[in-house]
Amino acid sequence: MSLGELVLWGLVKFVAIVFGWVMLVATVLTYIERKQSAYVQNRIGPNRAWIGGKRFPLSATIGQILADAAKVLFKEDTEPPRGGNPILHQISPALAFIPALLMWIVIPFGPGPMPGAEGENWFLIADVNVGLLLMFAIMSVSVYGGVIGAWASNSGFSLLGGLRVGAQMISYEVTLGLNLVGIFMIFGSMRLNDIVWGQGDLAWGIVVQPVAFILFMVASIAETKRAPFDMPEAESELVAGYFTEFSSMRFAVFSLSEFIALIAVAAVGVTCFLGGWQIPWVDTPVDAAGVPVYGWITVAQVGIFLAKMIFLIWLQMQIRWTLPRFRYDQVMKLGWVYLLPLSLLNLFVTAIVMYLAR
Amino acid sequence: MDANYAPYVPVVIVTILVVGLAAVILLLNRMLGPRRPTNIKSIPFESGADPYSKPRTRMSVKFYMTAILFLVFDLEVVFIYPWASRYKAWLADDAFAPIAFGGMVLFVIIVTLGLLYEWKRGAMDWE
């Protein structure tokens, strides 16, 4: 493809994936989470913003989302407290938001060409051969948003939250990265499309790497800073942690990027461990060159990918509202003393088993 | 267009678009929202009380220790990645399989010894 075509399709895919799915789900999640937490805690939750006061299906959902967006947009955009850094304070939400959205460029929503086959992949933005490495590189950058925002706020609660978010995210990133090594070894690639092609029938990542899946779930919840790992923003200790001094859209962008990161991590979990877009015992139709022939099966596959993703998001939310929060020293100890050696052991055992079974 | 760089063109485009999106959202709020700074608003929030002490003081050395540990182990993970993605292909080659296996076993053992050393020296204790 020429440069012009690459730019054009990059734009089209970006608009389709980011606005058609990611931003949509992230905004809906802000409502769903409050509603789900309300049902877990035997409350009603947000139920006031009906569209035009009419009680038709989804009226409260859409009404609440629109009301939230409008409210957040018209609230005062406060400067940081005296002694803070206004410029850093302004750009730090963007620093959290940009990597969260960029993580989506390597996630395949539907079938691409078979491993080794030449062809265009229409269901992901950038078909990079080091896909997951690129994603981890982008994910590492998202630490800066919280840490810089906390520093720019010049507030005690913010700074403590910022220290916690920095230490926690870098600790769990090691485990998160090491868990996927077993997947790379078994499927022999770091390109997410190839990994999904290897998971036909029920040879899913969760079947061949069950320990890694559990470790991945724990580490991914810690990486997205959600309960029981939400020490950086523990409201009973630190008010709101690193975004205590943020208001209006700056605050909304922080919480939105948290939701986007949550969906992105769920998408990686589905791609690596739950078979991605593969439907068990349904073969993807391909032509002689190994490029998929698109049809109704493709539609079903994209649908099943989204369904699996929603399941993982639901699981993470249920965990959040079910389990109590850890103590901070317990979180750090869990990461370094239990999860990291366990994932090293998992890697070691996988290497031995693959060597003996060759 | 060189086939090696072609996949990275969308990465650049999307990066520019996402930066633009973030800027638009934040600037829109700056234009639409009111701005009424007062003296009270510019005090750091400490549950309604006057600030007790300066926030930017010294912090626990544990955070620096964690950062150093992260640097070491994240680099090790990055070293493992290329090996892991070639491992399956190397195992098919009978002559090279023991080298591919043994080399990584040695590497993982050294990493584990390093982890044990850090642990025994108390770098992971948060008491």
Coordinates of C-alpha atoms in Angstrom, one line a residue:
Chain A
M1 CA 0.0 0.0 0.0
S2 CA 1.1 3.5 -0.7
L3 CA 1.6 6.1 2.0
G4 CA -1.6 7.9 1.2
E5 CA -3.7 4.7 1.5
L6 CA -2.0 3.8 4.8
V7 CA -2.9 7.2 6.2
L8 CA -6.4 7.0 4.9
W9 CA -7.1 3.5 6.4
G10 CA -5.4 4.5 9.6
L11 CA -7.8 7.3 9.9
V12 CA -10.9 5.2 9.1
K13 CA -9.9 2.4 11.5
F14 CA -9.1 5.0 14.3
V15 CA -12.5 6.6 14.0
A16 CA -14.3 3.2 13.8
I17 CA -12.5 1.6 16.7
V18 CA -11.9 4.5 19.0
F19 CA -15.2 6.4 18.6
G20 CA -17.4 3.4 17.6
W21 CA -16.3 1.2 20.4
V22 CA -13.8 2.4 22.9
M23 CA -15.1 5.8 23.8
L24 CA -18.7 4.5 23.6
V25 CA -18.0 1.6 26.1
A26 CA -16.0 3.8 28.4
T27 CA -18.7 6.4 28.7
V28 CA -21.4 3.7 29.1
L29 CA -19.2 2.1 31.8
T30 CA -19.2 5.2 33.9
Y31 CA -23.0 4.7 34.2
I32 CA -22.9 0.9 34.4
E33 CA -20.4 0.9 37.2
R34 CA -22.4 3.1 39.4
K35 CA -25.5 1.1 38.7
Q36 CA -23.8 -2.2 39.3
S37 CA -22.2 -1.0 42.6
A38 CA -25.6 0.2 43.6
Y39 CA -27.2 -3.3 43.0
V40 CA -24.3 -5.0 44.9
Q41 CA -24.8 -2.6 47.8
N42 CA -28.6 -2.9 47.7
R43 CA -29.1 0.7 46.6
I44 CA -30.9 2.1 43.5
G45 CA -28.0 4.2 42.0
P46 CA -28.4 7.0 39.5
N47 CA -32.0 7.2 38.4
R48 CA -32.9 10.9 37.9
A49 CA -31.7 11.9 34.4
W50 CA -34.5 10.5 32.3
I51 CA -34.6 12.0 28.8
G52 CA -37.4 14.4 28.8
G53 CA -38.8 12.7 31.9
K54 CA -40.0 9.8 29.8
R55 CA -39.5 6.3 31.0
F56 CA -38.7 4.4 27.9
P57 CA -35.9 1.7 27.7
L58 CA -32.4 3.1 28.0
S59 CA -33.8 6.5 28.8
A60 CA -32.0 6.7 32.1
T61 CA -28.8 5.3 30.8
I62 CA -28.5 7.8 27.9
G63 CA -29.8 10.6 29.9
Q64 CA -27.3 10.1 32.7
I65 CA -24.4 9.9 30.3
L66 CA -25.4 13.0 28.4
A67 CA -26.1 14.9 31.7
D68 CA -22.7 13.8 33.1
A69 CA -20.9 15.0 29.9
A70 CA -22.7 18.3 29.9
K71 CA -22.1 18.9 33.6
V72 CA -18.4 18.1 33.4
L73 CA -18.0 20.3 30.4
F74 CA -19.5 23.4 32.0
K75 CA -17.9 23.1 35.5
E76 CA -15.2 25.4 36.6
D77 CA -11.7 24.3 35.4
T78 CA -9.8 25.1 38.6
E79 CA -6.1 25.9 38.7
P80 CA -3.9 23.9 41.1
P81 CA -3.4 25.2 44.6
R82 CA -0.9 27.9 45.4
G83 CA 2.6 26.6 44.8
G84 CA 1.5 24.1 42.2
N85 CA 2.6 24.0 38.5
P86 CA -0.4 25.1 36.3
I87 CA 1.1 23.9 33.1
L88 CA 1.9 20.4 34.3
H89 CA -1.5 20.3 36.0
Q90 CA -3.1 21.0 32.7
I91 CA -1.3 18.5 30.6
S92 CA -1.2 15.6 33.1
P93 CA -4.8 14.4 32.3
A94 CA -3.8 14.2 28.7
L95 CA -0.7 12.2 29.6
A96 CA -3.0 9.6 31.2
F97 CA -5.5 9.7 28.4
I98 CA -3.2 9.4 25.4
P99 CA -1.5 6.1 26.3
A100 CA -4.8 4.6 27.4
L101 CA -6.3 5.2 23.9
L102 CA -3.0 4.3 22.1
M103 CA -3.1 0.8 23.7
W104 CA -5.9 0.0 21.2
I105 CA -3.7 0.1 18.1
V106 CA -2.5 -3.5 18.3
I107 CA -5.7 -5.3 19.4
P108 CA -7.4 -7.4 16.7
F109 CA -11.2 -7.3 16.7
G110 CA -11.6 -9.9 14.0
P111 CA -9.8 -12.4 11.8
G112 CA -6.7 -11.2 9.9
P113 CA -4.5 -13.2 7.5
M114 CA -3.1 -16.6 8.8
P115 CA 0.4 -16.5 10.3
G116 CA 2.9 -16.1 7.5
A117 CA 0.2 -15.2 4.9
E118 CA 0.5 -11.8 3.1
G119 CA -2.5 -9.7 3.4
E120 CA -4.1 -6.7 4.9
N121 CA -5.6 -7.0 8.4
W122 CA -8.8 -5.0 8.4
F123 CA -9.7 -5.4 12.1
L124 CA -6.7 -3.8 13.8
I125 CA -5.1 -0.4 13.4
A126 CA -1.4 -1.3 13.3
D127 CA -0.4 -4.9 12.4
V128 CA 3.0 -4.7 14.1
N129 CA 5.1 -7.9 14.5
V130 CA 6.1 -6.9 18.1
G131 CA 2.5 -6.1 19.0
L132 CA 2.5 -6.8 22.7
L133 CA 5.9 -5.2 23.3
L134 CA 4.6 -2.0 21.7
M135 CA 1.5 -2.2 23.9
F136 CA 3.6 -2.6 27.1
A137 CA 5.8 0.3 26.0
I138 CA 2.7 2.5 25.7
M139 CA 1.3 1.2 28.9
S140 CA 4.4 2.1 30.8
V141 CA 4.0 5.8 29.7
S142 CA 0.6 6.0 31.4
V143 CA 2.4 6.1 34.8
Y144 CA 3.5 9.7 34.1
G145 CA -0.1 11.1 34.0
G146 CA -0.8 10.2 37.6
V147 CA 2.7 11.0 39.0
I148 CA 3.0 14.4 37.2
G149 CA -0.5 15.4 38.1
A150 CA 0.1 14.6 41.7
W151 CA 3.3 16.6 41.8
A152 CA 1.8 19.6 40.1
S153 CA -1.1 19.7 42.6
N154 CA 1.2 20.6 45.6
S155 CA -1.2 18.8 48.0
G156 CA -0.3 16.2 50.6
F157 CA -3.0 13.8 49.6
S158 CA -2.2 14.1 45.9
L159 CA 1.5 13.5 46.5
L160 CA 0.9 10.4 48.5
G161 CA -1.4 9.1 45.9
G162 CA 1.1 9.9 43.2
L163 CA 3.9 8.0 45.0
R164 CA 1.6 5.1 45.4
V165 CA 0.4 5.0 41.8
G166 CA 4.0 5.2 40.6
A167 CA 5.3 2.4 42.8
Q168 CA 2.2 0.2 42.2
M169 CA 2.0 0.5 38.5
I170 CA 5.7 -0.2 37.9
S171 CA 5.6 -3.2 40.3
Y172 CA 2.8 -4.9 38.6
E173 CA 4.0 -4.1 35.1
V174 CA 6.8 -6.6 35.6
T175 CA 4.4 -9.4 36.5
L176 CA 2.0 -8.5 33.7
G177 CA 4.8 -8.6 31.2
L178 CA 6.3 -11.9 32.5
N179 CA 2.9 -13.7 32.5
L180 CA 2.5 -13.3 28.7
V181 CA 5.9 -14.9 28.1
G182 CA 4.3 -18.3 28.4
I183 CA 1.8 -17.3 25.7
F184 CA 4.6 -16.1 23.4
M185 CA 6.5 -19.4 23.8
I186 CA 3.5 -21.6 23.1
F187 CA 2.2 -19.6 20.1
G188 CA 5.6 -18.6 18.9
S189 CA 4.8 -15.0 18.1
M190 CA 4.2 -11.6 19.7
R191 CA 1.8 -10.5 16.9
L192 CA -1.6 -10.7 18.5
N193 CA -3.2 -11.8 15.3
D194 CA -0.9 -14.9 15.2
I195 CA -1.6 -15.6 18.8
V196 CA -5.4 -15.7 18.1
W197 CA -4.9 -18.0 15.1
G198 CA -3.1 -20.4 17.4
Q199 CA -6.1 -20.7 19.6
G200 CA -8.5 -22.6 17.4
D201 CA -11.1 -25.0 18.9
L202 CA -10.5 -25.0 22.6
A203 CA -6.7 -24.6 22.6
W204 CA -7.2 -21.3 24.3
G205 CA -4.5 -19.5 26.3
I206 CA -6.5 -20.2 29.5
V207 CA -6.3 -24.0 28.8
V208 CA -2.6 -24.1 28.1
Q209 CA -1.6 -21.4 30.6
P210 CA -4.1 -21.5 33.4
V211 CA -1.7 -20.1 36.1
A212 CA -0.7 -17.3 33.8
F213 CA -4.4 -16.3 33.3
I214 CA -5.0 -16.0 37.0
L215 CA -1.8 -14.0 37.5
F216 CA -2.7 -11.8 34.5
M217 CA -6.1 -11.0 35.9
V218 CA -4.6 -10.0 39.3
A219 CA -1.8 -8.0 37.8
S220 CA -4.2 -6.3 35.3
I221 CA -6.6 -5.2 38.0
A222 CA -3.6 -3.8 39.9
E223 CA -2.3 -2.1 36.8
T224 CA -5.6 -0.4 36.2
K225 CA -5.7 0.8 39.8
R226 CA -9.0 -0.7 40.7
A227 CA -10.2 -2.2 44.0
P228 CA -8.9 -4.3 45.8
F229 CA -5.8 -2.6 44.5
D230 CA -7.0 1.0 44.4
M231 CA -4.6 2.3 47.0
P232 CA -3.6 5.3 44.9
E233 CA -7.1 6.7 45.1
A234 CA -8.3 5.1 48.4
E235 CA -11.1 7.5 49.3
S236 CA -11.1 6.6 53.0
E237 CA -7.4 7.4 53.3
L238 CA -6.4 9.9 50.6
V239 CA -9.7 11.6 49.6
A240 CA -9.2 10.9 45.9
G241 CA -5.5 10.2 45.7
Y242 CA -3.6 11.7 42.9
F243 CA -6.6 13.5 41.4
T244 CA -7.8 15.2 44.6
E245 CA -7.0 18.7 43.2
F246 CA -8.6 18.1 39.8
S247 CA -12.0 19.4 38.8
S248 CA -14.4 19.3 35.8
M249 CA -13.0 17.9 32.5
R250 CA -9.5 17.3 33.9
F251 CA -11.0 15.0 36.5
A252 CA -13.3 13.4 34.0
V253 CA -10.4 12.7 31.6
F254 CA -8.5 11.0 34.4
S255 CA -11.4 8.7 35.2
L256 CA -12.3 8.1 31.6
S257 CA -8.7 7.0 30.8
E258 CA -8.9 4.6 33.8
F259 CA -12.0 3.0 32.2
I260 CA -10.3 2.9 28.7
A261 CA -7.3 1.2 30.3
L262 CA -9.7 -1.3 31.9
I263 CA -11.3 -2.2 28.6
A264 CA -7.9 -2.4 26.9
V265 CA -6.6 -4.8 29.5
A266 CA -9.7 -6.9 29.2
A267 CA -9.2 -6.9 25.4
V268 CA -5.6 -8.2 25.8
G269 CA -6.9 -10.8 28.3
V270 CA -9.4 -12.0 25.7
T271 CA -6.9 -12.0 22.9
C272 CA -4.2 -13.9 24.8
F273 CA -6.2 -16.2 27.0
L274 CA -9.8 -16.5 25.9
G275 CA -9.3 -17.2 22.2
G276 CA -9.8 -13.7 20.9
W277 CA -12.3 -13.8 17.9
Q278 CA -12.1 -17.6 17.6
I279 CA -15.4 -19.5 18.1
P280 CA -14.7 -23.0 19.2
W281 CA -15.1 -25.6 16.5
V282 CA -16.0 -23.0 13.9
D283 CA -13.3 -22.8 11.2
T284 CA -12.5 -19.3 9.8
P285 CA -13.1 -19.5 6.0
V286 CA -9.8 -18.7 4.2
D287 CA -8.9 -18.5 0.6
A288 CA -5.9 -20.4 -0.9
A289 CA -3.4 -17.6 0.2
G290 CA -4.6 -17.8 3.8
V291 CA -6.5 -14.5 3.8
P292 CA -9.9 -14.8 5.5
V293 CA -13.0 -14.6 3.3
Y294 CA -15.4 -12.2 5.1
G295 CA -19.0 -13.2 5.6
W296 CA -21.5 -13.9 8.4
I297 CA -19.0 -15.9 10.3
T298 CA -16.8 -12.8 10.5
V299 CA -19.7 -10.8 12.0
A300 CA -20.2 -13.6 14.5
Q301 CA -16.5 -13.6 15.4
V302 CA -16.4 -9.9 16.0
G303 CA -19.5 -10.3 18.1
I304 CA -18.0 -13.1 20.2
F305 CA -14.8 -11.0 20.7
L306 CA -16.9 -8.1 22.1
A307 CA -19.0 -10.6 24.2
K308 CA -15.9 -12.1 25.8
M309 CA -14.5 -8.6 26.4
I310 CA -17.7 -7.5 28.2
F311 CA -17.6 -10.7 30.3
L312 CA -14.0 -9.8 31.5
I313 CA -15.1 -6.2 32.2
W314 CA -18.0 -7.5 34.2
L315 CA -15.7 -9.8 36.1
Q316 CA -13.3 -7.0 37.0
M317 CA -16.2 -4.8 38.2
Q318 CA -17.7 -7.6 40.2
I319 CA -14.3 -8.1 41.8
R320 CA -14.0 -4.4 42.5
W321 CA -17.3 -4.3 44.4
T322 CA -17.0 -7.6 46.2
L323 CA -13.5 -7.6 47.8
P324 CA -12.2 -5.2 50.5
R325 CA -9.1 -3.1 49.8
F326 CA -5.7 -4.4 50.7
R327 CA -3.2 -2.5 52.8
Y328 CA -0.4 -0.8 50.8
D329 CA 2.5 -2.9 52.1
Q330 CA 0.4 -6.0 51.3
V331 CA 0.0 -4.9 47.7
M332 CA 3.7 -4.3 47.2
K333 CA 4.5 -7.6 48.9
L334 CA 2.0 -9.5 46.8
G335 CA 3.5 -8.1 43.7
W336 CA 7.1 -8.7 44.4
V337 CA 7.2 -11.7 46.8
Y338 CA 4.3 -13.9 45.4
L339 CA 3.3 -12.9 41.9
L340 CA 6.8 -12.3 40.4
P341 CA 8.3 -15.6 41.6
L342 CA 5.1 -17.5 40.5
S343 CA 5.3 -16.1 37.0
L344 CA 9.0 -16.9 36.8
L345 CA 8.1 -20.5 37.9
N346 CA 5.4 -20.6 35.3
L347 CA 7.8 -19.5 32.6
F348 CA 10.3 -22.2 33.8
V349 CA 7.8 -25.0 33.9
T350 CA 6.4 -24.0 30.4
A351 CA 10.0 -24.1 29.0
I352 CA 10.7 -27.5 30.5
V353 CA 7.4 -29.0 29.3
M354 CA 7.8 -27.7 25.8
Y355 CA 11.4 -29.0 25.7
L356 CA 10.4 -32.5 26.9
A357 CA 7.3 -32.6 24.6
R358 CA 9.1 -31.4 21.4
Chain B
M1 CA 6.9 2.2 1.3
D2 CA 9.3 -0.2 3.1
A3 CA 7.3 -3.2 4.4
N4 CA 9.1 -3.0 7.7
Y5 CA 8.0 0.5 8.4
A6 CA 4.5 0.4 6.8
P7 CA 2.7 -1.0 10.0
Y8 CA 4.1 2.0 12.0
V9 CA 2.5 4.6 9.8
P10 CA -1.0 4.1 11.5
V11 CA 0.8 4.3 14.9
V12 CA 2.0 7.8 14.0
I13 CA -1.3 8.9 12.6
V14 CA -3.3 7.6 15.6
T15 CA -0.8 9.2 18.0
I16 CA -1.4 12.6 16.4
L17 CA -5.2 12.1 16.4
V18 CA -5.3 11.1 20.1
V19 CA -3.1 14.0 21.1
G20 CA -5.5 16.3 19.2
L21 CA -8.5 14.7 20.8
A22 CA -7.1 15.2 24.3
A23 CA -6.3 18.8 23.6
V24 CA -9.8 19.5 22.2
I25 CA -11.6 18.0 25.1
L26 CA -9.5 19.9 27.7
L27 CA -9.6 23.2 25.8
L28 CA -13.3 23.0 25.3
N29 CA -13.8 22.8 29.0
R30 CA -11.4 25.8 29.4
M31 CA -13.6 27.8 27.1
L32 CA -17.0 26.7 28.3
G33 CA -16.4 26.5 32.1
P34 CA -16.5 29.6 34.4
R35 CA -13.3 30.8 36.0
R36 CA -13.7 32.3 39.5
P37 CA -10.6 31.7 41.5
T38 CA -10.8 32.7 45.1
N39 CA -8.4 32.6 48.0
I40 CA -10.0 29.6 49.6
K41 CA -9.9 27.6 46.4
S42 CA -6.1 28.0 46.0
I43 CA -5.4 26.3 49.3
P44 CA -4.5 22.6 49.0
F45 CA -7.4 20.4 50.1
E46 CA -6.8 18.9 53.6
S47 CA -10.3 18.0 54.6
G48 CA -11.3 21.6 55.3
A49 CA -8.5 22.4 57.7
D50 CA -5.6 24.8 57.0
P51 CA -2.6 23.0 55.5
Y52 CA -0.7 21.3 58.2
S53 CA 2.7 21.1 56.6
K54 CA 4.4 21.5 53.2
P55 CA 3.5 18.6 51.0
R56 CA 6.7 18.4 49.0
T57 CA 8.9 17.0 51.8
R58 CA 11.2 14.0 51.8
M59 CA 9.6 10.6 51.0
S60 CA 10.3 7.1 52.0
V61 CA 13.4 5.5 50.4
K62 CA 11.2 2.4 49.7
F63 CA 9.8 4.1 46.6
Y64 CA 13.3 4.6 45.1
M65 CA 14.1 1.0 45.9
T66 CA 11.0 -0.1 44.0
A67 CA 11.9 2.0 41.1
I68 CA 15.4 0.5 40.9
L69 CA 14.0 -3.0 41.2
F70 CA 11.5 -2.2 38.4
L71 CA 14.3 -1.1 36.1
V72 CA 16.3 -4.3 36.7
F73 CA 13.4 -6.7 36.3
D74 CA 11.6 -4.9 33.5
L75 CA 14.8 -5.0 31.5
E76 CA 15.1 -8.8 32.2
V77 CA 11.6 -9.3 31.0
V78 CA 12.4 -7.4 27.7
F79 CA 15.5 -9.7 27.3
I80 CA 13.2 -12.8 27.6
Y81 CA 10.7 -11.6 25.0
P82 CA 12.7 -12.2 21.8
W83 CA 13.8 -15.6 23.1
A84 CA 10.2 -16.5 24.0
S85 CA 8.8 -15.7 20.5
R86 CA 11.5 -17.8 18.8
Y87 CA 11.5 -20.7 21.3
K88 CA 8.9 -22.8 19.5
A89 CA 10.8 -22.5 16.2
W90 CA 14.2 -23.3 17.8
L91 CA 12.8 -26.5 19.4
A92 CA 12.0 -27.9 16.0
D93 CA 15.8 -27.8 15.3
D94 CA 17.2 -30.8 17.2
A95 CA 20.8 -29.5 17.2
F96 CA 19.9 -26.1 18.5
A97 CA 17.1 -27.0 21.0
P98 CA 19.4 -27.8 24.0
I99 CA 21.2 -24.5 23.5
A100 CA 17.9 -22.5 23.3
F101 CA 16.6 -24.3 26.4
G102 CA 19.8 -24.3 28.5
G103 CA 20.6 -20.7 27.8
M104 CA 17.3 -19.5 29.0
V105 CA 17.3 -21.8 32.0
L106 CA 20.6 -20.3 33.0
F107 CA 19.2 -16.8 32.5
V108 CA 16.0 -17.4 34.5
I109 CA 18.1 -19.0 37.4
I110 CA 20.3 -15.9 37.6
V111 CA 17.2 -13.7 37.6
T112 CA 15.7 -15.8 40.4
L113 CA 18.9 -15.6 42.4
G114 CA 18.9 -11.8 42.0
L115 CA 15.3 -11.8 43.2
L116 CA 16.1 -13.9 46.2
Y117 CA 19.1 -11.7 47.1
E118 CA 16.9 -8.6 46.9
W119 CA 14.3 -10.3 49.1
K120 CA 16.8 -11.4 51.7
R121 CA 18.3 -7.9 51.8
G122 CA 14.9 -6.6 52.7
A123 CA 14.2 -4.5 49.5
M124 CA 10.7 -5.9 49.4
D125 CA 9.7 -5.4 53.0
W126 CA 7.3 -2.5 53.6
E127 CA 7.1 -2.7 57.4

